[in-house]
XYZ file of C-alpha atoms in Angstrom:
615
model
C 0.000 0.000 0.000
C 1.527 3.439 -0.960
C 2.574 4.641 2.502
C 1.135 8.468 2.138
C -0.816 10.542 4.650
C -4.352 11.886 5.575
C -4.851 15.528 4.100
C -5.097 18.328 7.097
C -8.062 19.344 8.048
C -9.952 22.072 6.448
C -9.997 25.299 8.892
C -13.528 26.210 7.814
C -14.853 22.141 8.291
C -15.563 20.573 11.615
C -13.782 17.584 12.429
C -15.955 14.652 11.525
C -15.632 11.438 13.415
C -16.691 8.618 11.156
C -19.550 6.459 12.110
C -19.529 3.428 14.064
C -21.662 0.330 13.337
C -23.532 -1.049 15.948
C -23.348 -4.808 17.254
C -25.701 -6.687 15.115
C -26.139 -10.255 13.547
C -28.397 -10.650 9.962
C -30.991 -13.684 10.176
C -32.709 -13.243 6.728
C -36.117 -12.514 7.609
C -37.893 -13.606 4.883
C -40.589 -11.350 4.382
C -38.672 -8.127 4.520
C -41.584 -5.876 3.664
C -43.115 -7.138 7.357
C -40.124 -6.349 8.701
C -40.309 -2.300 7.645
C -43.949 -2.106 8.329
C -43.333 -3.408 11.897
C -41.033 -0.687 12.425
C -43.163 1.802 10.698
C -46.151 1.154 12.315
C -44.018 1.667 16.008
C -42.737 5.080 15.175
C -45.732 6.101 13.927
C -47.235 5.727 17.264
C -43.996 6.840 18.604
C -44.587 10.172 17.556
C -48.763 10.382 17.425
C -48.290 9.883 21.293
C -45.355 11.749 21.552
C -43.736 8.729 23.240
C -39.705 10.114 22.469
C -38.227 7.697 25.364
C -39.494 4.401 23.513
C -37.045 5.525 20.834
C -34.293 3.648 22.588
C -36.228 0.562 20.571
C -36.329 2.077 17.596
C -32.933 3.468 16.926
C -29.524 2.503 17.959
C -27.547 4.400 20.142
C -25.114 4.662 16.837
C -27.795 5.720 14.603
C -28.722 8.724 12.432
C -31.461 10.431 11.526
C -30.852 13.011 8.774
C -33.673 15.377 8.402
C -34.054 18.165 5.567
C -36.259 20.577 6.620
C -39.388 17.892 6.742
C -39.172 18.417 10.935
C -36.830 22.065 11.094
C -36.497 24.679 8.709
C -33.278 23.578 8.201
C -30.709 20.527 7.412
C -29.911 18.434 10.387
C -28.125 15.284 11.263
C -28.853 13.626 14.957
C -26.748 10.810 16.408
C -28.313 8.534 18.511
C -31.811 8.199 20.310
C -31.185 11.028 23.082
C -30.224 13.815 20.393
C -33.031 12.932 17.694
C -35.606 12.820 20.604
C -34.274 16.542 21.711
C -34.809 17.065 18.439
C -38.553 16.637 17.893
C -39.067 17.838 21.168
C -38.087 21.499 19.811
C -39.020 21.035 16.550
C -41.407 24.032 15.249
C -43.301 20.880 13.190
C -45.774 19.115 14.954
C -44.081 15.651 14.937
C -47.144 13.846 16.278
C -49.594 14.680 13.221
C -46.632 13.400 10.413
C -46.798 9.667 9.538
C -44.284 7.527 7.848
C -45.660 4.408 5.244
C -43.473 2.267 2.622
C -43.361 4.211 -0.349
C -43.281 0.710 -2.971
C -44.719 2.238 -5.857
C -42.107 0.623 -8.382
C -40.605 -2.563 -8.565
C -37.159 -0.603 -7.893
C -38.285 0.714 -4.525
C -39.617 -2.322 -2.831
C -37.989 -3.179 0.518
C -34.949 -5.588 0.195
C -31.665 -6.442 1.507
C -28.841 -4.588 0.379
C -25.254 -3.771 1.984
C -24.190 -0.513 3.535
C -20.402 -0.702 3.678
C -18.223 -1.219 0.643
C -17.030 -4.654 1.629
C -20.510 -6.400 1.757
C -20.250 -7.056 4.911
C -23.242 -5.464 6.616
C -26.286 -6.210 5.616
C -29.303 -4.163 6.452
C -33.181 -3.726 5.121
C -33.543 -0.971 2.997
C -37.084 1.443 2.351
C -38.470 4.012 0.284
C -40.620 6.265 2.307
C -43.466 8.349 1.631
C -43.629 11.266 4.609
C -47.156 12.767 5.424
C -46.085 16.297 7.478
C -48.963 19.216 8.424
C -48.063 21.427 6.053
C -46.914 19.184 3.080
C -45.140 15.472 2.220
C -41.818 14.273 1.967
C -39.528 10.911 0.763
C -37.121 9.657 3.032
C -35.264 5.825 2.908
C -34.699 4.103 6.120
C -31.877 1.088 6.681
C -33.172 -1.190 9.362
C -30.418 -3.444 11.252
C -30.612 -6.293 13.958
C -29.465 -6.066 16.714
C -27.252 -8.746 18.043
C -28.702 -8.157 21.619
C -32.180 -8.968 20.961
C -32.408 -9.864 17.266
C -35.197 -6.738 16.824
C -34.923 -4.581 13.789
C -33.712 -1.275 14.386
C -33.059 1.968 12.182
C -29.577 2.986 11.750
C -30.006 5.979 9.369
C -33.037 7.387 8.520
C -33.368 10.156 5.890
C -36.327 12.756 5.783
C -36.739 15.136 3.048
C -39.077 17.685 1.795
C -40.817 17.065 -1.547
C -43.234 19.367 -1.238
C -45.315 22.143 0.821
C -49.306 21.359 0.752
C -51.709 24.019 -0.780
C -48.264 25.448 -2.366
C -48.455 25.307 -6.024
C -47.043 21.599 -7.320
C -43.520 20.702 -8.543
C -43.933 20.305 -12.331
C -44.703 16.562 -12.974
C -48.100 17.120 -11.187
C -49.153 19.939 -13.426
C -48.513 21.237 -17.447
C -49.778 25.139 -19.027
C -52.373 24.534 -21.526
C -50.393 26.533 -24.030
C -53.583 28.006 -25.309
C -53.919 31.373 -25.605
C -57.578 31.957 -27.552
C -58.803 35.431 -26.939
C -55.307 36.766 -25.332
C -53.824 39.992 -26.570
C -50.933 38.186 -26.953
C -48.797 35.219 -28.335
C -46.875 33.170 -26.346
C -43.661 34.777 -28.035
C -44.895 38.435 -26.569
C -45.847 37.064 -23.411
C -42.427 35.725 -23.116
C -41.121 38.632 -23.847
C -42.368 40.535 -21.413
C -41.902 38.357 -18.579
C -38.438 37.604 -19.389
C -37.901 41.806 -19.510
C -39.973 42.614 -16.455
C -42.167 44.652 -18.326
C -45.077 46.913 -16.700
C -43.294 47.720 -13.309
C -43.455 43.524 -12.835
C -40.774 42.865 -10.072
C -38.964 39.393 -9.177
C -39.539 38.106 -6.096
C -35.404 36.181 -6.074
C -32.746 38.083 -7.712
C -30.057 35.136 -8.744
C -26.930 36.566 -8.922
C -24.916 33.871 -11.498
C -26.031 31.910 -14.439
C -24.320 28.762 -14.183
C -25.373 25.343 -13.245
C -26.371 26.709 -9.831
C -28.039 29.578 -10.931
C -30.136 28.251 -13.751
C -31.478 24.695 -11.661
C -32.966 27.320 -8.598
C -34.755 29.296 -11.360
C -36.012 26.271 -12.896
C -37.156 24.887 -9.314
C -38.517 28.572 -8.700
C -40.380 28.761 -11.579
C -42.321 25.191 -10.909
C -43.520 26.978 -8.110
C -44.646 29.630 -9.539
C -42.598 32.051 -7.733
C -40.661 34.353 -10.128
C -36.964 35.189 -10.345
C -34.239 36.477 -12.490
C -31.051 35.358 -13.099
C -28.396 37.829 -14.041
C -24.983 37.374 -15.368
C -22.122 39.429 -16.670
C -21.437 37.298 -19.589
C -22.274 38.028 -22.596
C -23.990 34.478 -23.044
C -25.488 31.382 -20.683
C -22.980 28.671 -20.374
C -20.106 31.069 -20.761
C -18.896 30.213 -17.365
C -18.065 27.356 -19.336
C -17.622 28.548 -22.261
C -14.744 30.685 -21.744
C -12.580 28.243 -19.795
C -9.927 26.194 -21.335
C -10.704 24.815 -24.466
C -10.083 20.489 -23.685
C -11.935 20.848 -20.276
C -13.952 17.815 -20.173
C -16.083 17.098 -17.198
C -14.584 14.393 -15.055
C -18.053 13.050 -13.770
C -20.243 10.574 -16.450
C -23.219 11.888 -18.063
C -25.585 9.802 -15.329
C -24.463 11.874 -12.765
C -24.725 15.454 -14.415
C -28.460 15.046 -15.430
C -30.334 18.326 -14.817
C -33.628 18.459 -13.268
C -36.771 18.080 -15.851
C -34.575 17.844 -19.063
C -32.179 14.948 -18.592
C -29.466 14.838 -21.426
C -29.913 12.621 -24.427
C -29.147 8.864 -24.887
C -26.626 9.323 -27.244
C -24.949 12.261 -24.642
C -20.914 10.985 -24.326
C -20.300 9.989 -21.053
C -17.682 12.544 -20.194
C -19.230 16.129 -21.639
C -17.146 18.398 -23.434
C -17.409 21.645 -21.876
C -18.324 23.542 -25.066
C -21.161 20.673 -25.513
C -22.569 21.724 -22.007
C -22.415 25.670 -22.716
C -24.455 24.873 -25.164
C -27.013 22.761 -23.521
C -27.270 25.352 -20.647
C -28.571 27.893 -23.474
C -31.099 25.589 -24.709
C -31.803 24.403 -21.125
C -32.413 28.027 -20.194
C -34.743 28.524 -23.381
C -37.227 25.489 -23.387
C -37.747 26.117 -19.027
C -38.862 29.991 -19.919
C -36.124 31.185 -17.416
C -35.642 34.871 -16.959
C -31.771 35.408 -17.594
C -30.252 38.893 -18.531
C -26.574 38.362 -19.570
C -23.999 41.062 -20.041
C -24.951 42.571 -16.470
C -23.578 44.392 -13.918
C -25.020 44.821 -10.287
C -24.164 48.460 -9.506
C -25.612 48.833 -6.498
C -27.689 46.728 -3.377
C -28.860 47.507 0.071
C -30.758 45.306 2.355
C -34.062 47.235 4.050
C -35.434 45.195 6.809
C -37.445 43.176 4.343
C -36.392 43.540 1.131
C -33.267 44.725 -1.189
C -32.693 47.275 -3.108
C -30.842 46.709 -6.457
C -29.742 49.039 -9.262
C -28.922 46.822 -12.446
C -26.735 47.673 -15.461
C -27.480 46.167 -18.532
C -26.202 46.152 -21.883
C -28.538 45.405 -24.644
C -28.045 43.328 -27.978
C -28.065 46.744 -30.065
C -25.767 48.606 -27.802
C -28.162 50.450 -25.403
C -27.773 50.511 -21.995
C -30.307 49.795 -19.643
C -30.479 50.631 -15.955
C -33.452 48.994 -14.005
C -34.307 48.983 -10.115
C -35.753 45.954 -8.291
C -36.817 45.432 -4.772
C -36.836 41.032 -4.183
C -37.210 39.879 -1.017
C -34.362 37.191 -1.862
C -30.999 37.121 -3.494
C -29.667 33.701 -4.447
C -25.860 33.932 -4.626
C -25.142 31.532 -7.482
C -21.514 32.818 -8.527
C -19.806 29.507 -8.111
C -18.420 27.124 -5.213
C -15.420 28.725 -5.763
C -15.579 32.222 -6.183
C -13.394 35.237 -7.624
C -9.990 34.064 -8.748
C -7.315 33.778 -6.367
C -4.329 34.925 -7.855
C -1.150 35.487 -5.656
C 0.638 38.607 -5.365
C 3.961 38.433 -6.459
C 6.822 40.756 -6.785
C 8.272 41.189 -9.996
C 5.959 40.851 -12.658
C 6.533 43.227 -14.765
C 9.778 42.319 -15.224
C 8.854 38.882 -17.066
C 9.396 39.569 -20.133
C 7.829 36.299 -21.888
C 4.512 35.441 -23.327
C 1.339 34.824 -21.146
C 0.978 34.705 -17.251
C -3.113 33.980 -16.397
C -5.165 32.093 -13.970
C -6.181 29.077 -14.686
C -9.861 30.446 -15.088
C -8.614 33.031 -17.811
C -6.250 29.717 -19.418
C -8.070 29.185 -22.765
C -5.714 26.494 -24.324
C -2.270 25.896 -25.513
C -0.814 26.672 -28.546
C 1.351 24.704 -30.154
C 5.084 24.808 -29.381
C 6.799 22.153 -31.379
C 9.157 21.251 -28.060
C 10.439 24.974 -28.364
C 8.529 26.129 -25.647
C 8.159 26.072 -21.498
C 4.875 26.008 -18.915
C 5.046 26.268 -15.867
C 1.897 25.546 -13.833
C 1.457 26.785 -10.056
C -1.207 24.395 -8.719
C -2.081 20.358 -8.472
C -5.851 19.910 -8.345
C -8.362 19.184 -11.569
C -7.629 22.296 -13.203
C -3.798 21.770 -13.049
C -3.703 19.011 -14.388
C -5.800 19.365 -16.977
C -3.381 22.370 -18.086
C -0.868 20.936 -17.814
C -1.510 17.825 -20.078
C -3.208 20.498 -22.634
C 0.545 22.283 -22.562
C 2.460 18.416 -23.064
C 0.059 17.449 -25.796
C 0.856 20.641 -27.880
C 4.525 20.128 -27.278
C 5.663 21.989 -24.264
C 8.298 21.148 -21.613
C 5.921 21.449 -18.341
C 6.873 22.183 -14.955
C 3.931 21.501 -12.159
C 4.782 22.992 -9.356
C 3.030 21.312 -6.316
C 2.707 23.581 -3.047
C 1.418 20.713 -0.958
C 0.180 17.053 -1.246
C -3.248 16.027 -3.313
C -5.502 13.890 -3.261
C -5.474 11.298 -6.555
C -8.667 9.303 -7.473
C -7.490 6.544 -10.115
C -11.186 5.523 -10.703
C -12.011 5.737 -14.298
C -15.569 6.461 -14.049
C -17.071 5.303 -17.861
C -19.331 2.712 -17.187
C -21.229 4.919 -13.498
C -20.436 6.409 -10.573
C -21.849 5.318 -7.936
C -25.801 4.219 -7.855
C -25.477 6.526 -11.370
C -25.626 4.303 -14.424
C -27.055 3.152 -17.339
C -29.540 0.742 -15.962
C -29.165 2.096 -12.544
C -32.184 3.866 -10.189
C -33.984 6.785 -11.769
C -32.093 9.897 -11.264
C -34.376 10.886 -8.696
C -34.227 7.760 -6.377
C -30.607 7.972 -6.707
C -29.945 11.127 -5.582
C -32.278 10.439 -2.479
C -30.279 7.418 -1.608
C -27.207 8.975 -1.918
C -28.087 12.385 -0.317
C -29.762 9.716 2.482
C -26.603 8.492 3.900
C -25.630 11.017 6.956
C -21.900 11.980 5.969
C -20.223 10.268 9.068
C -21.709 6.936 7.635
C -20.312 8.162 3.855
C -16.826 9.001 5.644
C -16.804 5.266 7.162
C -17.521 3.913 4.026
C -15.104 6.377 2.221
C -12.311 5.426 4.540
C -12.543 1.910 3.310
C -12.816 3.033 -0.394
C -9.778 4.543 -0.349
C -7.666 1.952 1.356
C -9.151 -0.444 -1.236
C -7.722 1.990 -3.963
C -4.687 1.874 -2.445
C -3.659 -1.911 -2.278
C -5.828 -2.182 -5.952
C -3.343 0.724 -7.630
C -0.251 0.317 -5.599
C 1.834 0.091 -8.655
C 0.082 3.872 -9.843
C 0.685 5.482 -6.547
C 4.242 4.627 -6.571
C 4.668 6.042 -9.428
C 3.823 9.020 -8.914
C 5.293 9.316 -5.917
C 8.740 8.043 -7.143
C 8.319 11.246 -9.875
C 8.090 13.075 -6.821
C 4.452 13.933 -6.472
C 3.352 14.366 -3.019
C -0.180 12.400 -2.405
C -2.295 12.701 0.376
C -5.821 10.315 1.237
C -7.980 13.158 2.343
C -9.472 13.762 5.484
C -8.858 11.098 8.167
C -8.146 8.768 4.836
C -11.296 9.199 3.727
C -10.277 10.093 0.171
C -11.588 12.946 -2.426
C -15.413 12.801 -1.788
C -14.767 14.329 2.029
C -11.590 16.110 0.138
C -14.095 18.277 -1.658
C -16.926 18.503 0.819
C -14.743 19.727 3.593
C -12.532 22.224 1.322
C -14.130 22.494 -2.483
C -10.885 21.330 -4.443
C -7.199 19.838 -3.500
C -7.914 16.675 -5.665
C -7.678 15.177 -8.906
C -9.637 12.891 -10.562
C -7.210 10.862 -13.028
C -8.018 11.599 -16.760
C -4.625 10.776 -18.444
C -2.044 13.822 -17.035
C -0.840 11.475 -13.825
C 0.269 8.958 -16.435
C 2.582 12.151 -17.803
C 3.745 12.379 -14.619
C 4.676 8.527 -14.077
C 6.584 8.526 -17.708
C 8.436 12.036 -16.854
C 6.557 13.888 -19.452
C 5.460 16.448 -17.009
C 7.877 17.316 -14.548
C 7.522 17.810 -10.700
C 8.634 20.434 -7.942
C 7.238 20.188 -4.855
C 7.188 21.982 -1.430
C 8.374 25.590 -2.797
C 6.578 28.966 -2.609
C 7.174 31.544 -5.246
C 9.624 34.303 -3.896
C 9.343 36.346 -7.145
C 9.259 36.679 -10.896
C 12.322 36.721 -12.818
C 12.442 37.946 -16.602
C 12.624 34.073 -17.480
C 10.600 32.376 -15.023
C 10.159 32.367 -11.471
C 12.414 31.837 -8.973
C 11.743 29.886 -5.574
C 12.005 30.077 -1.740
C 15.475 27.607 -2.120
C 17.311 30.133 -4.413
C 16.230 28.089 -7.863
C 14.568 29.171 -10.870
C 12.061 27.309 -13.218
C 12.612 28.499 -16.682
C 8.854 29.170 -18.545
C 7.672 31.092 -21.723
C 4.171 30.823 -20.309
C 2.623 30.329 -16.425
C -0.659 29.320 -15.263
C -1.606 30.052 -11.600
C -4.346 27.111 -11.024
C -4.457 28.566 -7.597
C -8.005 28.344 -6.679
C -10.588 30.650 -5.829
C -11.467 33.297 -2.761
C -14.280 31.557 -0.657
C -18.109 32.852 -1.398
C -18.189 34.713 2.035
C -15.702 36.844 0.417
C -17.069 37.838 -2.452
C -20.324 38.106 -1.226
C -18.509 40.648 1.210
C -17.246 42.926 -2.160
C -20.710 42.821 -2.970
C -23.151 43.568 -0.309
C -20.550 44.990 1.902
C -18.546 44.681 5.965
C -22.108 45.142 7.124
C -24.211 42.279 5.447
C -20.812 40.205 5.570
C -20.218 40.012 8.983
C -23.810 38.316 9.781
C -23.046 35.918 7.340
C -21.491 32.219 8.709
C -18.868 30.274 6.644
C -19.884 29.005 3.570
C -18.804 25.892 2.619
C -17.255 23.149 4.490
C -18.389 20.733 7.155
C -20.383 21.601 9.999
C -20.274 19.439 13.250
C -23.213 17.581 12.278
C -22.030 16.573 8.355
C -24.081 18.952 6.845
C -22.304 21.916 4.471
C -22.564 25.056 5.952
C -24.480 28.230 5.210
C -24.720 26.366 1.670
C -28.917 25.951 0.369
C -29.646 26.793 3.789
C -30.066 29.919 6.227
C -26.894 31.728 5.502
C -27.307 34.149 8.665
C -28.822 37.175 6.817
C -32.607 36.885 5.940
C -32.820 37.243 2.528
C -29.516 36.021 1.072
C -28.736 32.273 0.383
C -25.954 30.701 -1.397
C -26.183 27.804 -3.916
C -22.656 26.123 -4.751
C -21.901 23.047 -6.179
C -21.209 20.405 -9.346
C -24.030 19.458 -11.341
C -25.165 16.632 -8.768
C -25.297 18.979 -6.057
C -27.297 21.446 -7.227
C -29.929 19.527 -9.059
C -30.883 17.906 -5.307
C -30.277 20.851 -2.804
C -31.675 23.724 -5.788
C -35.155 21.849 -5.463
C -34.542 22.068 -1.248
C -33.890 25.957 -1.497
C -36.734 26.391 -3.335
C -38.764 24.880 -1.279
C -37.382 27.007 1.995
C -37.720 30.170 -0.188
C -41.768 29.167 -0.867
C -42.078 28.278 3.206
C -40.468 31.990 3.447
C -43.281 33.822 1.194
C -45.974 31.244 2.916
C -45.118 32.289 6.371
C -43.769 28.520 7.502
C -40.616 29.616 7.689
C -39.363 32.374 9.427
């Protein structure tokens, strides 16, 4: 096994213990529907007679309940009977009136046996659930396990979740527009029109600040429920936060992962998207779900007043007008990326380099080709990086990485699924809830054992790279890249061809050194030496979203805002499709997964918001 470390801790994530399991034996029970209805049937009266204390019999004292925002206004994760039962006790829901029931609808769903750990190795029952609450209904999945005390059937992770709120207009599969406009003044083209311009004084009630992935699935969830919101964007076009960026990005997740809500991607979609391919699918995504988006503008101005906001847009019109509206929406969804504004270190010298391009990786459109003449260096070691990196070797540059400190390397090459996301896998749908189900301390358990599997399985690919002197890392505790990127956004890579460049010298390695200054050649490091380099890429990262949010609403909004991003101490991200500290202002970050399960979940808080639920 390649002998390398656990990555530190992220300083905005809790420390996360992983789960334990509890003591339990499996004795098939035969009929494992009877099993789940058993157990049903006892927490429903459980909570009808408010009967917490009996919950020692229904949970183990290693268990979790993972609720999201079907019993708080918010996304919670209890451990153990004693915390979920303080829990419902101050729960703002009236616990007693919801009821649980097996939600077996489709063959797919029925209750059966499957594993929870990696190995195989413990077996529990596993249940779709269909949640009855007072003020709307929910799906939730519950894995029962026996106890080896008593041989009863006991939950060890529950899941809760919102689907929708009662008398609430309904998500879109319950309900389709005529189309038929008889008698109207106008078509549906004019109508369209004058929605998407806010035409006639018409004000949005959520101002989305970003039109990416992020931005674009919360208006589409928005708009199902009939609440209305714009999206703006200072591109000049949708998708050119993809557009723009370096011209081989590929995504390194498959196709069955990426699907976005209502409009899944084609069958004959590749499995890894070019990025181009996906601008392009964001502008016709945009298009067929009618969502307001005005590109090529600025937000010049925004101030919170006790209820609502005040914002001055700047927009700049197709034939060269300039527009200036005001808008008062009682929400702002901050959808400008997981990652933020560029971080690009300030260095000394630069002006005295006297080669061709120095950029951030996010302003890195693609190499050009150097016939071997040519030198690239590349600050950086994560996805981005890489990518660079092997762009620069494939169009004949000598390349230099230069590695601050150790990554995290996922060998997996993910073309046939990821995960419960595959060709003949669960509907998207059902696997998102199944994977969003598990609590993360159970994920980090299960992670931890991924990783050391990877380990032993590409021992040979590991030394490698270490042997070319690439410092690796296993993430978190060893729980490799998945906690890697929940805890801190980035400091992995997910193999796609440039750590085979690595192993075969192609791209070369310096490790451990900070950049001191720029030289007219190159850039010379905290040990005295220079690297030699016609053309540098800082793949740096990004300034966190509490930042930028901070050059845009200002100290005063900013400092009642918590962290954003990260881990809290229960596993859940924080400040992230949730309460962000300042009414009014959420943030929506995220890949493509992500935000097509937690953009339906902020939409939902923002409708409990204008309802009066939620407070």
């Amino acid at each position: 096994m390649a002998p390398y470390p656990s990555a530190h801790q992220s300083s905005a994530s809790f420390s996360l213990n992983a789960a334990a399991y509890p003591k339990i034996v499996f004795v098939h029970p035969g009929d494992v529907g009877s099993v789940v209805t058993r157990w049903v049937t006892f927490f429903n009266q459980a909570l009808y007679m408010r009967n917490y204390e009996n919950f020692g019999t229904l949970f183990f004292e290693e268990s979790y309940w993972r609720d999201q925002l079907c019993f708080s206004w918010d996304f919670r994760t209890l451990n153990g009977p004693q915390r979920i039962r303080r829990f419902l006790e101050r729960s703002l829901q009236p616990a007693y009136s919801s009821t649980l029931s097996i939600d077996d609808s489709d063959m797919s769903r029925q209750p059966r046996v499957v594993a929870i750990d990696p190995r195989g190795s413990i077996q529990c029952i596993q249940a779709f659930l269909d949640i009855d609450i007072a003020f709307g209904n929910g799906r939730g999945v519950v894995r029962l396990l026996q106890d080896a005390k008593d041989k009863s059937w006991k939950a060890y992770t529950l899941c809760t979740s919102l689907r929708e709120i009662r008398h609430g207009i309904k998500l879109m599969e319950y309900r389709r527009p005529s189309g038929i406009n008889r008698g109207l003044d106008k078509t549906w083209q004019e109508q369209r029109t004058a929605e998407e311009n806010f035409q006639d004084e018409r004000q949005p009630t959520v101002l989305i600040i970003g039109a990416g992935q992020c931005g674009l699935l919360c208006a589409a969830r928005l708009r199902q429920l009939n609440i209305s919101s714009l999206v703006v964007d200072r591109n000049k076009r949708i998708g050119d936060n993809w557009r723009n960026r370096y011209r081989t990005l590929v995504l390194h997740d498959p196709v069955w992962y990426n699907h976005l809500p209502y409009l899944p991607f084609p069958e004959n979609w590749p499995v890894f998207t070019p990025k181009d391919k996906l601008s392009e699918w964001m502008e016709f995504y945009s298009c067929v779900m009618e969502l307001n988006v005005w590109t090529s503008t600025q937000l010049k101005k925004v101030k919170w007043k006790e209820t609502e906001w005040e914002v001055t847009l700047v927009r700049s019109l197709i034939d060269g007008t300039i527009q200036t509206r005001k808008f008062f929406p009682r929400h702002i969804i901050m959808a400008t990326g997981q990652a933020g504004e560029a971080n690009i270190p300030s260095i000394p010298g630069i002006e005295s380099f006297d080669r061709s391009r120095i950029c951030h990786s996010s302003q890195f459109s693609g190499a050009r080709d150097s016939n071997g003449a040519r030198r690239a260096v590349v600050v950086g070691s994560g996805n981005s990086a890489h990518d660079i990196a092997q762009d620069f070797y494939h169009h004949g540059y000598h390349v230099t990485m230069l590695q601050r400190s150790s990554t995290c390397v996922d060998p997996t090459r993910y073309l046939k699924g990821k995960g419960l996301y595959m060709e003949n896998g669960p509907s998207t749908e059902d696997a998102d809830l199944l994977t969003q189900s598990l609590p993360t301390p159970v994920m980090k358990r299960n992670e931890i054992e991924v990783t050391r599997r990877l380990n032993i399985d590409h021992n040979d690919f590991f030394d490698g790279l270490m042997k070319a002197g690439f410092k690796l890392n296993n993430g978190p505790d060893g729980a490799g890249r998945k906690l890697k990127f929940l805890e801190s956004g980035g400091g992995y890579y997910i193999n796609v061809g440039a750590s085979q460049l690595i192993i075969d010298g192609h791209i070369k390695i310096v490790h451990g050194q900070e950049v001191v200054r720029f030289s007219p050649t190159g850039l010379v490091l905290t040990d005295g030496s220079e690297l030699k380099a016609d053309e540098i890429v800082f793949a740096t990262g990004y300034k966190c979203m509490r930042q930028t949010a901070r050059g845009i609403f200002g100290n005063q909004v900013a400092s009642k805002l918590t962290e954003v991003w990260g881990l809290d101490e229960e596993g859940e991200l924080k400040s992230v499709w949730r309460r962000s500290g300042h009414p009014g202002l959420w943030f929506a970050a995220g890949n493509l997964a992500l935000a097509r399960y937690y953009s339906r979940l902020l939409a939902l808080q923002i409708q409990a918001v204008e309802e009066g639920l939620m407070r």
